[in-house]
Amino acid sequence: MAAHHLTNCELEVMDVVWQKGRVTVQDVVDALDRSLAYTTVMTTLKILDEKRGVVKRMKSGRAYVYEPLVTREDVCRSMADQLTQQLFQGSVKSLVLSLIDTNRMSRSDIEELKQAIRSLEGDA
Amino acid sequence: MAAHHLTNCELEVMDVVWQKGRVTVQDVVDALDRSLAYTTVMTTLKILDEKRGVVKRMKSGRAYVYEPLVTREDVCRSMADQLTQQLFQGSVKSLVLSLIDTNRMSRSDIEELKQAIRSLEGDA
DNA sequence: GACGAAATACTAAGACGTTCGTAGAAGCGT
DNA sequence: ACGCTTCTACGAACGTCTTAGTATTTCGTC
């Protein structure tokens, strides 16, 4: 599990890749909320392939087709971990405490959280 | 409460500012783990003042003295919020669930977390 | 085989972050 | 007043990210 840090723009493109599973450059251009030039998307996909290693690409007829190599969860976890390192010396507990401290969670959110903790205790 | 996003380098410097409370450029240079040029630290402190607004500076004799304007907790919260927006559509719950899902929390961490949740329920 | 549409490769420009060098100002000691 | 040290201001160089233009390739159609 490598350190999959993605930038904003890369994340936007990846969200389309994850959603569709198998895309061409044009697919991504069409699916994006923003209007980005074809070449912009191509450059970004190239980076996601060669530099980040989060997609693979294969020639299919005239065009390349891109597929995800990692799940969105993988990336989320990596990035959350990185923030945890940067801000809380790697203490997940500290980050979680900081997050729940500023009551932005509904009552049902809290219920779900308690449930997760219970199942965590069950495993351990 | 503004969006206090700090970069890696800025955070390194701020950690010294928070720790010491009141610093000169030289203080930061001396306290940093890494060896950075005096001017590098000066540039960074200037950015933290003018661009980020997280420190203020006052002339004191020959040199400027810098003091924090926001707490570390403020910045942590801002940055955690931003990640939550980017990755989890603003759902703190989703982020927390993702974090605790990959069992990197000790038994005592979990105890603390439960405690925090209890006090949260008490307030609500 | 030539033409047009669509895709790719190459390149570049602008913004930002990180790093630091050089030049000038300001204070201290003699 | 002169020189040394310390500080600031300015700006430059490099890397990365975002965006996109231009040139080239490729494929299907006539």
PDB file of N, CA, C and O (backbone and C1' of nucleotides) in Angstrom, chain B residues 7-9 34 36-37 39-40 43 51-52, chain C residues 16-23 26-28:
ATOM      1  N   THR B   7       0.950  24.603   4.418  1.00  0.00           N
ATOM      2  CA  THR B   7       1.750  23.591   3.732  1.00  0.00           C
ATOM      3  C   THR B   7       2.694  22.938   4.739  1.00  0.00           C
ATOM      4  O   THR B   7       2.815  23.370   5.883  1.00  0.00           O
ATOM      5  N   ASN B   8       3.367  21.912   4.284  1.00  0.00           N
ATOM      6  CA  ASN B   8       4.301  21.177   5.128  1.00  0.00           C
ATOM      7  C   ASN B   8       5.307  22.084   5.819  1.00  0.00           C
ATOM      8  O   ASN B   8       5.472  22.061   7.032  1.00  0.00           O
ATOM      9  N   CYS B   9       5.977  22.842   5.002  1.00  0.00           N
ATOM     10  CA  CYS B   9       7.040  23.700   5.495  1.00  0.00           C
ATOM     11  C   CYS B   9       6.488  24.740   6.470  1.00  0.00           C
ATOM     12  O   CYS B   9       7.087  25.008   7.525  1.00  0.00           O
ATOM     13  N   ARG B  34      15.434  20.310  10.872  1.00  0.00           N
ATOM     14  CA  ARG B  34      16.215  20.433   9.663  1.00  0.00           C
ATOM     15  C   ARG B  34      17.042  21.705   9.709  1.00  0.00           C
ATOM     16  O   ARG B  34      16.708  22.656  10.409  1.00  0.00           O
ATOM     17  N   LEU B  36      17.747  24.871   7.844  1.00  0.00           N
ATOM     18  CA  LEU B  36      17.226  25.718   6.771  1.00  0.00           C
ATOM     19  C   LEU B  36      17.920  27.070   6.824  1.00  0.00           C
ATOM     20  O   LEU B  36      18.279  27.553   7.904  1.00  0.00           O
ATOM     21  N   ALA B  37      18.104  27.670   5.675  1.00  0.00           N
ATOM     22  CA  ALA B  37      18.748  28.985   5.634  1.00  0.00           C
ATOM     23  C   ALA B  37      17.876  30.012   6.363  1.00  0.00           C
ATOM     24  O   ALA B  37      16.645  29.920   6.361  1.00  0.00           O
ATOM     25  N   THR B  39      17.200  32.951   5.559  1.00  0.00           N
ATOM     26  CA  THR B  39      16.270  33.638   4.660  1.00  0.00           C
ATOM     27  C   THR B  39      15.062  32.770   4.307  1.00  0.00           C
ATOM     28  O   THR B  39      13.975  33.292   4.070  1.00  0.00           O
ATOM     29  N   THR B  40      15.273  31.482   4.274  1.00  0.00           N
ATOM     30  CA  THR B  40      14.154  30.582   4.003  1.00  0.00           C
ATOM     31  C   THR B  40      13.110  30.689   5.096  1.00  0.00           C
ATOM     32  O   THR B  40      11.903  30.816   4.833  1.00  0.00           O
ATOM     33  N   THR B  43      11.308  34.046   4.844  1.00  0.00           N
ATOM     34  CA  THR B  43      10.290  34.032   3.802  1.00  0.00           C
ATOM     35  C   THR B  43       9.041  33.305   4.284  1.00  0.00           C
ATOM     36  O   THR B  43       7.911  33.771   4.088  1.00  0.00           O
ATOM     37  N   LYS B  51       0.172  36.229   4.075  1.00  0.00           N
ATOM     38  CA  LYS B  51      -0.716  35.440   3.221  1.00  0.00           C
ATOM     39  C   LYS B  51      -1.690  34.589   4.042  1.00  0.00           C
ATOM     40  O   LYS B  51      -2.880  34.532   3.748  1.00  0.00           O
ATOM     41  N   ARG B  52      -1.174  33.935   5.056  1.00  0.00           N
ATOM     42  CA  ARG B  52      -2.029  33.030   5.836  1.00  0.00           C
ATOM     43  C   ARG B  52      -2.684  33.730   7.011  1.00  0.00           C
ATOM     44  O   ARG B  52      -3.719  33.260   7.508  1.00  0.00           O
TER      45      ARG B  52
ATOM     46  P    DC C  16      -1.293  31.975  -6.951  1.00  0.00           P
ATOM     47  O5'  DC C  16      -0.549  30.832  -6.129  1.00  0.00           O
ATOM     48  C5'  DC C  16      -0.962  29.482  -6.279  1.00  0.00           C
ATOM     49  C4'  DC C  16       0.130  28.570  -5.782  1.00  0.00           C
ATOM     50  C3'  DC C  16       0.843  29.075  -4.523  1.00  0.00           C
ATOM     51  O3'  DC C  16       0.830  28.019  -3.600  1.00  0.00           O
ATOM     52  C1'  DC C  16       2.395  28.352  -6.123  1.00  0.00           C
ATOM     53  P    DG C  17       1.130  28.268  -2.045  1.00  0.00           P
ATOM     54  O5'  DG C  17       2.383  27.318  -1.799  1.00  0.00           O
ATOM     55  C5'  DG C  17       2.426  26.065  -2.441  1.00  0.00           C
ATOM     56  C4'  DG C  17       3.763  25.403  -2.222  1.00  0.00           C
ATOM     57  C3'  DG C  17       4.496  25.749  -0.928  1.00  0.00           C
ATOM     58  O3'  DG C  17       5.110  24.553  -0.462  1.00  0.00           O
ATOM     59  C1'  DG C  17       5.846  26.337  -2.796  1.00  0.00           C
ATOM     60  P    DT C  18       5.823  24.485   0.953  1.00  0.00           P
ATOM     61  O5'  DT C  18       7.362  24.569   0.582  1.00  0.00           O
ATOM     62  C5'  DT C  18       7.914  23.563  -0.228  1.00  0.00           C
ATOM     63  C4'  DT C  18       9.351  23.889  -0.552  1.00  0.00           C
ATOM     64  C3'  DT C  18      10.187  24.374   0.638  1.00  0.00           C
ATOM     65  O3'  DT C  18      11.306  23.503   0.754  1.00  0.00           O
ATOM     66  C1'  DT C  18      10.511  25.765  -1.246  1.00  0.00           C
ATOM     67  P    DT C  19      12.252  23.621   2.055  1.00  0.00           P
ATOM     68  O5'  DT C  19      13.513  24.384   1.475  1.00  0.00           O
ATOM     69  C5'  DT C  19      14.136  23.949   0.275  1.00  0.00           C
ATOM     70  C4'  DT C  19      14.984  25.061  -0.292  1.00  0.00           C
ATOM     71  C3'  DT C  19      15.799  25.835   0.729  1.00  0.00           C
ATOM     72  O3'  DT C  19      17.119  25.320   0.786  1.00  0.00           O
ATOM     73  C1'  DT C  19      14.923  27.221  -1.023  1.00  0.00           C
ATOM     74  P    DC C  20      18.149  25.874   1.865  1.00  0.00           P
ATOM     75  O5'  DC C  20      18.705  27.185   1.162  1.00  0.00           O
ATOM     76  C5'  DC C  20      19.260  27.095  -0.144  1.00  0.00           C
ATOM     77  C4'  DC C  20      19.458  28.479  -0.729  1.00  0.00           C
ATOM     78  C3'  DC C  20      20.344  29.401   0.120  1.00  0.00           C
ATOM     79  O3'  DC C  20      21.412  29.818  -0.688  1.00  0.00           O
ATOM     80  C1'  DC C  20      18.463  30.534  -0.714  1.00  0.00           C
ATOM     81  P    DG C  21      22.835  30.087  -0.134  1.00  0.00           P
ATOM     82  O5'  DG C  21      23.352  31.182  -1.167  1.00  0.00           O
ATOM     83  C5'  DG C  21      22.974  31.080  -2.544  1.00  0.00           C
ATOM     84  C4'  DG C  21      22.983  32.455  -3.196  1.00  0.00           C
ATOM     85  C3'  DG C  21      24.005  33.424  -2.601  1.00  0.00           C
ATOM     86  O3'  DG C  21      24.592  34.206  -3.627  1.00  0.00           O
ATOM     87  C1'  DG C  21      21.826  34.343  -2.403  1.00  0.00           C
ATOM     88  P    DT C  22      25.917  35.028  -3.273  1.00  0.00           P
ATOM     89  O5'  DT C  22      25.475  36.521  -3.649  1.00  0.00           O
ATOM     90  C5'  DT C  22      24.457  36.741  -4.615  1.00  0.00           C
ATOM     91  C4'  DT C  22      23.910  38.160  -4.472  1.00  0.00           C
ATOM     92  C3'  DT C  22      24.887  39.167  -3.868  1.00  0.00           C
ATOM     93  O3'  DT C  22      24.733  40.398  -4.537  1.00  0.00           O
ATOM     94  C1'  DT C  22      22.933  39.128  -2.594  1.00  0.00           C
ATOM     95  P    DA C  23      25.804  41.569  -4.319  1.00  0.00           P
ATOM     96  O5'  DA C  23      24.854  42.760  -3.850  1.00  0.00           O
ATOM     97  C5'  DA C  23      23.552  42.915  -4.436  1.00  0.00           C
ATOM     98  C4'  DA C  23      22.757  43.883  -3.592  1.00  0.00           C
ATOM     99  C3'  DA C  23      23.602  44.981  -2.956  1.00  0.00           C
ATOM    100  O3'  DA C  23      22.882  46.206  -2.969  1.00  0.00           O
ATOM    101  C1'  DA C  23      22.487  43.777  -1.271  1.00  0.00           C
ATOM    102  P    DA C  26      17.808  51.931   8.608  1.00  0.00           P
ATOM    103  O5'  DA C  26      17.532  51.104   9.940  1.00  0.00           O
ATOM    104  C5'  DA C  26      17.669  49.698   9.923  1.00  0.00           C
ATOM    105  C4'  DA C  26      18.348  49.214  11.194  1.00  0.00           C
ATOM    106  C3'  DA C  26      18.808  50.334  12.137  1.00  0.00           C
ATOM    107  O3'  DA C  26      18.613  49.885  13.457  1.00  0.00           O
ATOM    108  C1'  DA C  26      20.653  49.030  11.550  1.00  0.00           C
ATOM    109  P    DG C  27      18.524  50.900  14.678  1.00  0.00           P
ATOM    110  O5'  DG C  27      19.536  50.266  15.730  1.00  0.00           O
ATOM    111  C5'  DG C  27      19.284  48.959  16.220  1.00  0.00           C
ATOM    112  C4'  DG C  27      20.588  48.272  16.560  1.00  0.00           C
ATOM    113  C3'  DG C  27      21.376  48.937  17.708  1.00  0.00           C
ATOM    114  O3'  DG C  27      21.643  47.935  18.664  1.00  0.00           O
ATOM    115  C1'  DG C  27      22.787  48.467  15.858  1.00  0.00           C
ATOM    116  P    DC C  28      22.193  48.324  20.115  1.00  0.00           P
ATOM    117  O5'  DC C  28      23.695  47.781  20.057  1.00  0.00           O
ATOM    118  C5'  DC C  28      23.918  46.400  19.782  1.00  0.00           C
ATOM    119  C4'  DC C  28      25.406  46.097  19.846  1.00  0.00           C
ATOM    120  C3'  DC C  28      26.143  46.796  20.986  1.00  0.00           C
ATOM    121  O3'  DC C  28      27.099  45.902  21.542  1.00  0.00           O
ATOM    122  C1'  DC C  28      27.096  47.423  18.898  1.00  0.00           C
TER     123       DC C  28
END
